[in-house]
Amino acid sequence: MSNPLYIAGLLSKYFPESSISAILGNIDVETGGTFDYTTKQRGGKGHGLFQFDSQKKPYFNWLEESGMQDSAESQIKFVADAIYNDKYDAEGLFTGALDIGGRSRKAIRKSFEEGSTADITKTFSQEYERPSKPHMDRRLKSAEDFDKFKGLFTDPLSFL
């Protein structure tokens, strides 16, 4: 089991402070509260913090191409690339490891900039996670609980 604070620290390297509680709330539900990057979905193909299912093959291809190992940070970097990479080649093909669609990328980034923790939690779930069983009430409750520690991830001295 990983520590949510450790995962929050990794998230803060790739995502804005406004999104960390919301992403943690999603990870909490996806991993059944373990925050373990090796978590396997019960009765399914999901893997990791974000329970990669259809994303699993692109993720492992990305790891191989980049020479990285599967880790919590690698999974977070992969998701950050899916959200922030807007590059297309001359033929119009997406150049990132995983194309979640331009509309989804924009919706997530807009929520990071303008949304409340609840809005970000919902948008991240709907536009990135796309779970078959959303359990949105659990995601929102978890994100709300993590929101009490907002600021700690990027400015730990503010809690002294």
XYZ file of N, CA and C in Angstrom:
480
model
N 0.852 -1.176 0.000
C 0.000 0.000 0.000
C 0.898 1.239 0.000
N 0.570 2.197 -0.862
C 1.291 3.458 -0.897
C 0.573 4.486 -0.036
N 1.315 5.462 0.339
C 0.794 6.543 1.140
C 0.162 7.588 0.218
N -1.080 8.025 0.485
C -1.704 9.060 -0.360
C -0.880 10.347 -0.408
N -0.157 10.651 0.667
C 0.668 11.851 0.685
C 1.821 11.712 -0.323
N 2.395 10.516 -0.405
C 3.445 10.266 -1.390
C 2.889 10.444 -2.806
N 1.715 9.873 -3.074
C 1.078 9.999 -4.394
C 0.768 11.469 -4.674
N 0.292 12.191 -3.666
C 0.001 13.622 -3.833
C 1.260 14.391 -4.209
N 2.373 14.039 -3.597
C 3.646 14.689 -3.937
C 4.022 14.455 -5.384
N 3.812 13.230 -5.856
C 4.090 12.936 -7.268
C 3.141 13.703 -8.178
N 1.870 13.723 -7.829
C 0.890 14.462 -8.633
C 1.273 15.933 -8.742
N 1.788 16.497 -7.645
C 2.116 17.926 -7.639
C 3.254 18.264 -8.597
N 4.007 17.275 -9.032
C 5.076 17.506 -10.015
C 4.522 17.688 -11.428
N 3.310 17.190 -11.678
C 2.772 17.158 -13.037
C 1.427 17.860 -13.202
N 0.759 18.148 -12.094
C -0.584 18.725 -12.156
C -0.677 19.934 -11.233
N -1.603 20.844 -11.532
C -1.768 22.009 -10.652
C -2.361 21.619 -9.295
N -2.045 22.419 -8.298
C -2.546 22.187 -6.937
C -4.057 22.010 -6.914
N -4.758 22.782 -7.740
C -6.226 22.736 -7.750
C -6.782 21.358 -8.079
N -5.987 20.531 -8.753
C -6.478 19.230 -9.212
C -6.110 18.059 -8.308
N -5.193 18.268 -7.389
C -4.623 17.134 -6.651
C -5.664 16.396 -5.811
N -6.476 17.117 -5.051
C -7.505 16.456 -4.225
C -8.456 15.647 -5.087
N -8.848 16.210 -6.223
C -9.785 15.534 -7.127
C -9.175 14.270 -7.725
N -7.926 14.362 -8.148
C -7.270 13.179 -8.731
C -7.058 12.124 -7.640
N -6.672 12.564 -6.437
C -6.537 11.610 -5.329
C -7.854 10.909 -5.036
N -8.957 11.647 -5.072
C -10.271 11.044 -4.846
C -10.581 9.974 -5.873
N -10.205 10.230 -7.123
C -10.394 9.233 -8.176
C -9.484 8.031 -7.963
N -8.228 8.274 -7.623
C -7.285 7.174 -7.382
C -7.753 6.328 -6.199
N -8.269 6.974 -5.157
C -8.768 6.261 -3.984
C -9.812 5.227 -4.393
N -10.764 5.645 -5.221
C -11.821 4.724 -5.671
C -11.257 3.681 -6.622
N -10.402 4.105 -7.547
C -9.855 3.168 -8.537
C -9.013 2.070 -7.893
N -8.291 2.388 -6.821
C -7.419 1.393 -6.182
C -8.053 0.753 -4.956
N -9.301 1.067 -4.677
C -9.939 0.533 -3.474
C -9.261 1.014 -2.205
N -8.691 2.219 -2.252
C -8.071 2.821 -1.089
C -6.634 2.428 -0.830
N -6.035 1.619 -1.712
C -4.663 1.179 -1.469
C -3.618 2.190 -1.942
N -3.949 2.986 -2.948
C -3.004 3.919 -3.565
C -1.744 3.193 -4.034
N -1.911 1.940 -4.403
C -0.808 1.080 -4.844
C -0.803 1.011 -6.372
N 0.321 1.372 -6.964
C 0.409 1.385 -8.424
C 0.367 -0.017 -9.041
N 0.464 -1.057 -8.228
C 0.392 -2.424 -8.755
C -1.003 -3.028 -8.607
N -1.959 -2.251 -8.123
C -3.324 -2.751 -7.907
C -3.914 -3.327 -9.186
N -4.454 -4.526 -9.071
C -5.150 -5.183 -10.181
C -6.648 -5.121 -9.916
N -7.407 -4.899 -10.964
C -8.859 -4.832 -10.846
C -9.421 -6.217 -10.548
N -10.287 -6.287 -9.538
C -10.949 -7.554 -9.249
C -11.932 -7.870 -10.366
N -11.761 -9.004 -11.003
C -12.667 -9.438 -12.058
C -12.533 -8.673 -13.356
N -11.428 -7.963 -13.531
C -11.241 -7.189 -14.760
C -9.777 -7.080 -15.137
N -9.508 -6.234 -16.122
C -8.152 -6.087 -16.651
C -7.419 -4.866 -16.104
N -8.092 -4.044 -15.297
C -7.524 -2.789 -14.831
C -6.220 -2.978 -14.081
N -5.335 -1.971 -14.219
C -4.021 -2.017 -13.595
C -3.638 -0.635 -13.085
N -3.187 -0.571 -11.859
C -2.533 0.615 -11.353
C -3.405 1.652 -10.697
N -2.809 2.820 -10.491
C -3.471 3.928 -9.808
C -4.738 4.366 -10.513
N -4.726 4.298 -11.837
C -5.853 4.770 -12.634
C -6.638 3.610 -13.243
N -6.274 2.395 -12.837
C -6.908 1.180 -13.348
C -6.959 1.180 -14.871
N -5.766 1.323 -15.464
C -5.642 1.265 -16.917
C -6.269 -0.016 -17.425
N -7.179 0.110 -18.344
C -7.819 -1.024 -18.994
C -7.502 -0.898 -20.478
N -8.279 -0.109 -21.181
C -7.964 0.112 -22.596
C -6.669 0.913 -22.737
N -6.252 1.588 -21.662
C -5.007 2.352 -21.691
C -3.781 1.485 -21.388
N -4.008 0.251 -20.962
C -2.887 -0.574 -20.505
C -1.859 -0.835 -21.605
N -2.312 -1.211 -22.793
C -1.361 -1.492 -23.876
C -0.582 -0.229 -24.266
N -1.264 0.931 -24.497
C -0.483 2.140 -24.788
C 0.487 2.503 -23.658
N 0.067 2.289 -22.416
C 0.933 2.600 -21.276
C 2.192 1.736 -21.307
N 2.051 0.426 -21.458
C 3.235 -0.435 -21.457
C 4.104 -0.213 -22.698
N 3.504 0.132 -23.820
C 4.289 0.512 -24.999
C 5.099 1.777 -24.717
N 4.453 2.750 -24.070
C 5.109 4.010 -23.709
C 6.280 3.748 -22.767
N 6.078 2.864 -21.791
C 7.172 2.516 -20.875
C 8.352 1.928 -21.632
N 8.061 1.001 -22.532
C 9.123 0.347 -23.290
C 9.884 1.351 -24.160
N 9.142 2.215 -24.850
C 9.773 3.206 -25.723
C 10.612 4.209 -24.942
N 10.176 4.543 -23.748
C 10.879 5.542 -22.947
C 11.960 4.936 -22.049
N 11.988 3.601 -21.960
C 12.970 2.933 -21.110
C 12.662 3.057 -19.625
N 11.432 3.382 -19.304
C 11.027 3.541 -17.905
C 10.448 2.230 -17.372
N 10.378 2.153 -16.058
C 9.767 1.014 -15.373
C 8.373 1.415 -14.892
N 7.510 0.432 -14.718
C 6.192 0.698 -14.152
C 6.377 1.193 -12.719
N 5.787 2.313 -12.403
C 5.864 2.897 -11.066
C 4.710 3.876 -10.912
N 4.503 4.329 -9.705
C 3.473 5.340 -9.478
C 3.776 6.586 -10.298
N 5.023 7.012 -10.296
C 5.378 8.221 -11.048
C 5.219 8.018 -12.552
N 5.588 6.853 -13.057
C 5.411 6.585 -14.488
C 3.943 6.650 -14.877
N 3.080 6.077 -14.064
C 1.645 6.104 -14.364
C 1.116 7.538 -14.353
N 1.570 8.335 -13.402
C 1.146 9.730 -13.319
C 1.658 10.518 -14.520
N 2.907 10.302 -14.902
C 3.469 10.991 -16.081
C 2.700 10.626 -17.345
N 2.322 9.371 -17.477
C 1.556 8.911 -18.637
C 0.212 9.631 -18.710
N -0.473 9.748 -17.583
C -1.766 10.442 -17.549
C -1.568 11.927 -17.855
N -0.512 12.521 -17.308
C -0.232 13.937 -17.594
C -0.005 14.137 -19.091
N 0.707 13.222 -19.727
C 0.932 13.320 -21.168
C -0.395 13.231 -21.921
N -1.269 12.343 -21.493
C -2.565 12.190 -22.159
C -3.396 13.468 -22.042
N -3.225 14.205 -20.967
C -4.007 15.421 -20.732
C -3.365 16.658 -21.360
N -2.045 16.743 -21.335
C -1.374 17.969 -21.761
C -0.737 17.920 -23.155
N -0.633 16.752 -23.762
C -0.006 16.654 -25.078
C -1.031 16.983 -26.161
N -0.770 18.031 -26.921
C -1.651 18.451 -28.011
C -0.966 18.317 -29.375
N 0.068 17.509 -29.447
C 0.870 17.446 -30.672
C 0.330 16.417 -31.664
N 0.295 16.850 -32.917
C -0.112 15.998 -34.029
C 0.969 16.085 -35.099
N 1.151 15.012 -35.860
C 2.142 15.050 -36.930
C 1.529 15.681 -38.186
N 2.315 15.733 -39.255
C 1.878 16.382 -40.498
C 0.634 15.719 -41.098
N 0.450 14.427 -40.822
C -0.720 13.705 -41.337
C -1.934 13.845 -40.414
N -1.768 14.575 -39.327
C -2.874 14.765 -38.399
C -3.022 13.663 -37.369
N -2.005 12.806 -37.237
C -2.050 11.725 -36.250
C -1.477 12.210 -34.925
N -2.134 11.867 -33.833
C -1.700 12.257 -32.498
C -0.344 11.642 -32.210
N 0.566 12.419 -31.629
C 1.923 11.924 -31.388
C 2.152 11.433 -29.957
N 1.196 11.631 -29.080
C 1.364 11.191 -27.697
C 1.123 9.709 -27.527
N 1.344 9.248 -26.311
C 1.177 7.824 -26.015
C -0.286 7.405 -25.984
N -1.187 8.326 -25.610
C -2.606 7.997 -25.489
C -3.433 9.216 -25.862
N -4.283 9.064 -26.858
C -5.147 10.165 -27.283
C -6.521 9.996 -26.652
N -6.816 10.839 -25.669
C -8.132 10.801 -25.031
C -9.106 11.725 -25.757
N -8.626 12.404 -26.776
C -9.456 13.314 -27.562
C -9.250 14.753 -27.139
N -9.204 15.618 -28.124
C -8.969 17.031 -27.866
C -10.019 17.660 -26.969
N -11.273 17.286 -27.169
C -12.342 17.837 -26.320
C -12.161 17.426 -24.864
N -11.796 16.171 -24.645
C -11.583 15.704 -23.267
C -10.380 16.392 -22.638
N -9.281 16.526 -23.403
C -8.099 17.214 -22.871
C -8.454 18.643 -22.463
N -9.166 19.335 -23.325
C -9.541 20.724 -23.035
C -10.491 20.815 -21.849
N -11.445 19.912 -21.758
C -12.402 19.927 -20.643
C -11.687 19.701 -19.312
N -10.754 18.766 -19.292
C -10.013 18.489 -18.055
C -9.167 19.691 -17.665
N -8.423 20.236 -18.616
C -7.563 21.385 -18.308
C -8.389 22.599 -17.867
N -9.519 22.812 -18.506
C -10.384 23.923 -18.110
C -10.885 23.721 -16.685
N -11.268 22.503 -16.347
C -11.734 22.240 -14.981
C -10.605 22.466 -13.982
N -9.368 22.086 -14.340
C -8.222 22.324 -13.459
C -8.071 23.818 -13.178
N -8.326 24.649 -14.182
C -8.141 26.096 -14.052
C -9.317 26.784 -13.370
N -10.532 26.328 -13.651
C -11.714 27.079 -13.230
C -12.639 26.341 -12.268
N -12.518 25.037 -12.176
C -13.505 24.256 -11.437
C -13.227 24.128 -9.960
N -14.285 23.804 -9.242
C -14.155 23.451 -7.825
C -13.604 22.031 -7.747
N -13.258 21.606 -6.555
C -12.770 20.229 -6.386
C -13.813 19.229 -6.880
N -15.094 19.479 -6.580
C -16.159 18.572 -7.038
C -16.231 18.556 -8.562
N -16.141 19.724 -9.195
C -16.174 19.793 -10.660
C -14.999 19.041 -11.278
N -13.819 19.252 -10.709
C -12.620 18.591 -11.234
C -12.733 17.079 -11.054
N -13.225 16.648 -9.903
C -13.400 15.215 -9.635
C -14.302 14.583 -10.687
N -15.437 15.225 -10.939
C -16.390 14.699 -11.928
C -15.800 14.719 -13.327
N -15.187 15.829 -13.706
C -14.633 15.945 -15.057
C -13.529 14.929 -15.281
N -12.629 14.770 -14.307
C -11.546 13.800 -14.454
C -12.112 12.391 -14.596
N -13.111 12.068 -13.805
C -13.728 10.748 -13.882
C -14.399 10.529 -15.238
N -15.176 11.509 -15.676
C -15.944 11.364 -16.915
C -15.080 11.441 -18.169
N -14.063 12.302 -18.162
C -13.273 12.542 -19.371
C -11.993 11.722 -19.446
N -11.462 11.288 -18.300
C -10.258 10.447 -18.345
C -10.559 9.024 -17.889
N -11.010 8.863 -16.682
C -11.228 7.512 -16.141
C -12.290 6.744 -16.926
N -13.420 7.372 -17.173
C -14.548 6.763 -17.882
C -14.902 5.375 -17.322
N -15.154 5.311 -16.008
C -15.426 4.004 -15.393
C -16.802 3.460 -15.777
N -16.911 2.134 -15.805
C -18.208 1.524 -16.088
C -19.157 1.729 -14.904
N -18.613 1.747 -13.692
C -19.385 2.040 -12.479
C -18.718 3.242 -11.806
N -19.242 4.434 -12.029
C -18.564 5.645 -11.552
C -18.386 5.778 -10.039
N -19.338 5.287 -9.239
C -19.260 5.480 -7.783
C -18.913 6.938 -7.470
N -19.598 7.856 -8.155
C -19.268 9.272 -8.034
C -19.389 9.780 -6.611
N -20.341 9.253 -5.859
C -20.480 9.692 -4.471
C -19.211 9.409 -3.674
N -18.594 8.255 -3.897
C -17.354 7.898 -3.206
C -16.191 8.757 -3.675
N -16.125 9.023 -4.979
C -15.065 9.879 -5.524
C -15.153 11.285 -4.910
N -16.367 11.817 -4.883
C -16.565 13.167 -4.357
C -16.251 13.248 -2.865
N -16.672 12.255 -2.102
C -16.405 12.232 -0.662
C -14.908 12.161 -0.403
N -14.211 11.307 -1.125
C -12.779 11.171 -0.947
C -12.060 12.471 -1.324
N -12.416 13.055 -2.451
C -11.794 14.312 -2.883
C -12.041 15.417 -1.855
N -13.247 15.458 -1.314
C -13.588 16.449 -0.283
C -12.713 16.249 0.952
N -12.495 15.002 1.338
C -11.631 14.711 2.490
C -10.195 15.160 2.220
N -9.689 14.882 1.029
C -8.322 15.295 0.688
C -8.210 16.808 0.568
N -9.293 17.457 0.209
C -9.283 18.908 0.039
C -8.929 19.629 1.342
N -9.147 18.984 2.466
C -8.809 19.581 3.768
C -7.306 19.826 3.890
N -6.528 19.125 3.067
C -5.072 19.239 3.126
C -4.509 20.046 1.954
N -5.403 20.718 1.219
C -4.974 21.508 0.071
C -3.900 22.496 0.521
N -2.856 22.591 -0.237
C -1.734 23.452 0.096
C -0.566 22.670 0.667
N -0.851 21.608 1.368
C 0.205 20.804 1.973
C 1.119 20.203 0.911
N 0.553 19.863 -0.242
C 1.312 19.174 -1.282
C 2.356 20.084 -1.934
N 2.064 21.363 -2.037
C 3.009 22.282 -2.690
C 3.652 23.254 -1.711
N 3.093 23.411 -0.511
C 3.636 24.313 0.488
C 3.479 23.706 1.875
N 4.294 22.661 2.183
C 4.114 21.951 3.453
C 4.333 22.834 4.683
N 5.119 23.877 4.566
C 5.385 24.741 5.724
C 4.153 25.569 6.111
N 3.180 25.652 5.210
C 1.989 26.440 5.526
C 1.155 25.789 6.634
N 1.410 24.531 6.934
C 0.655 23.831 7.969
C 1.340 23.870 9.339
N 2.501 24.504 9.405
C 3.199 24.585 10.685
C 2.636 25.676 11.556
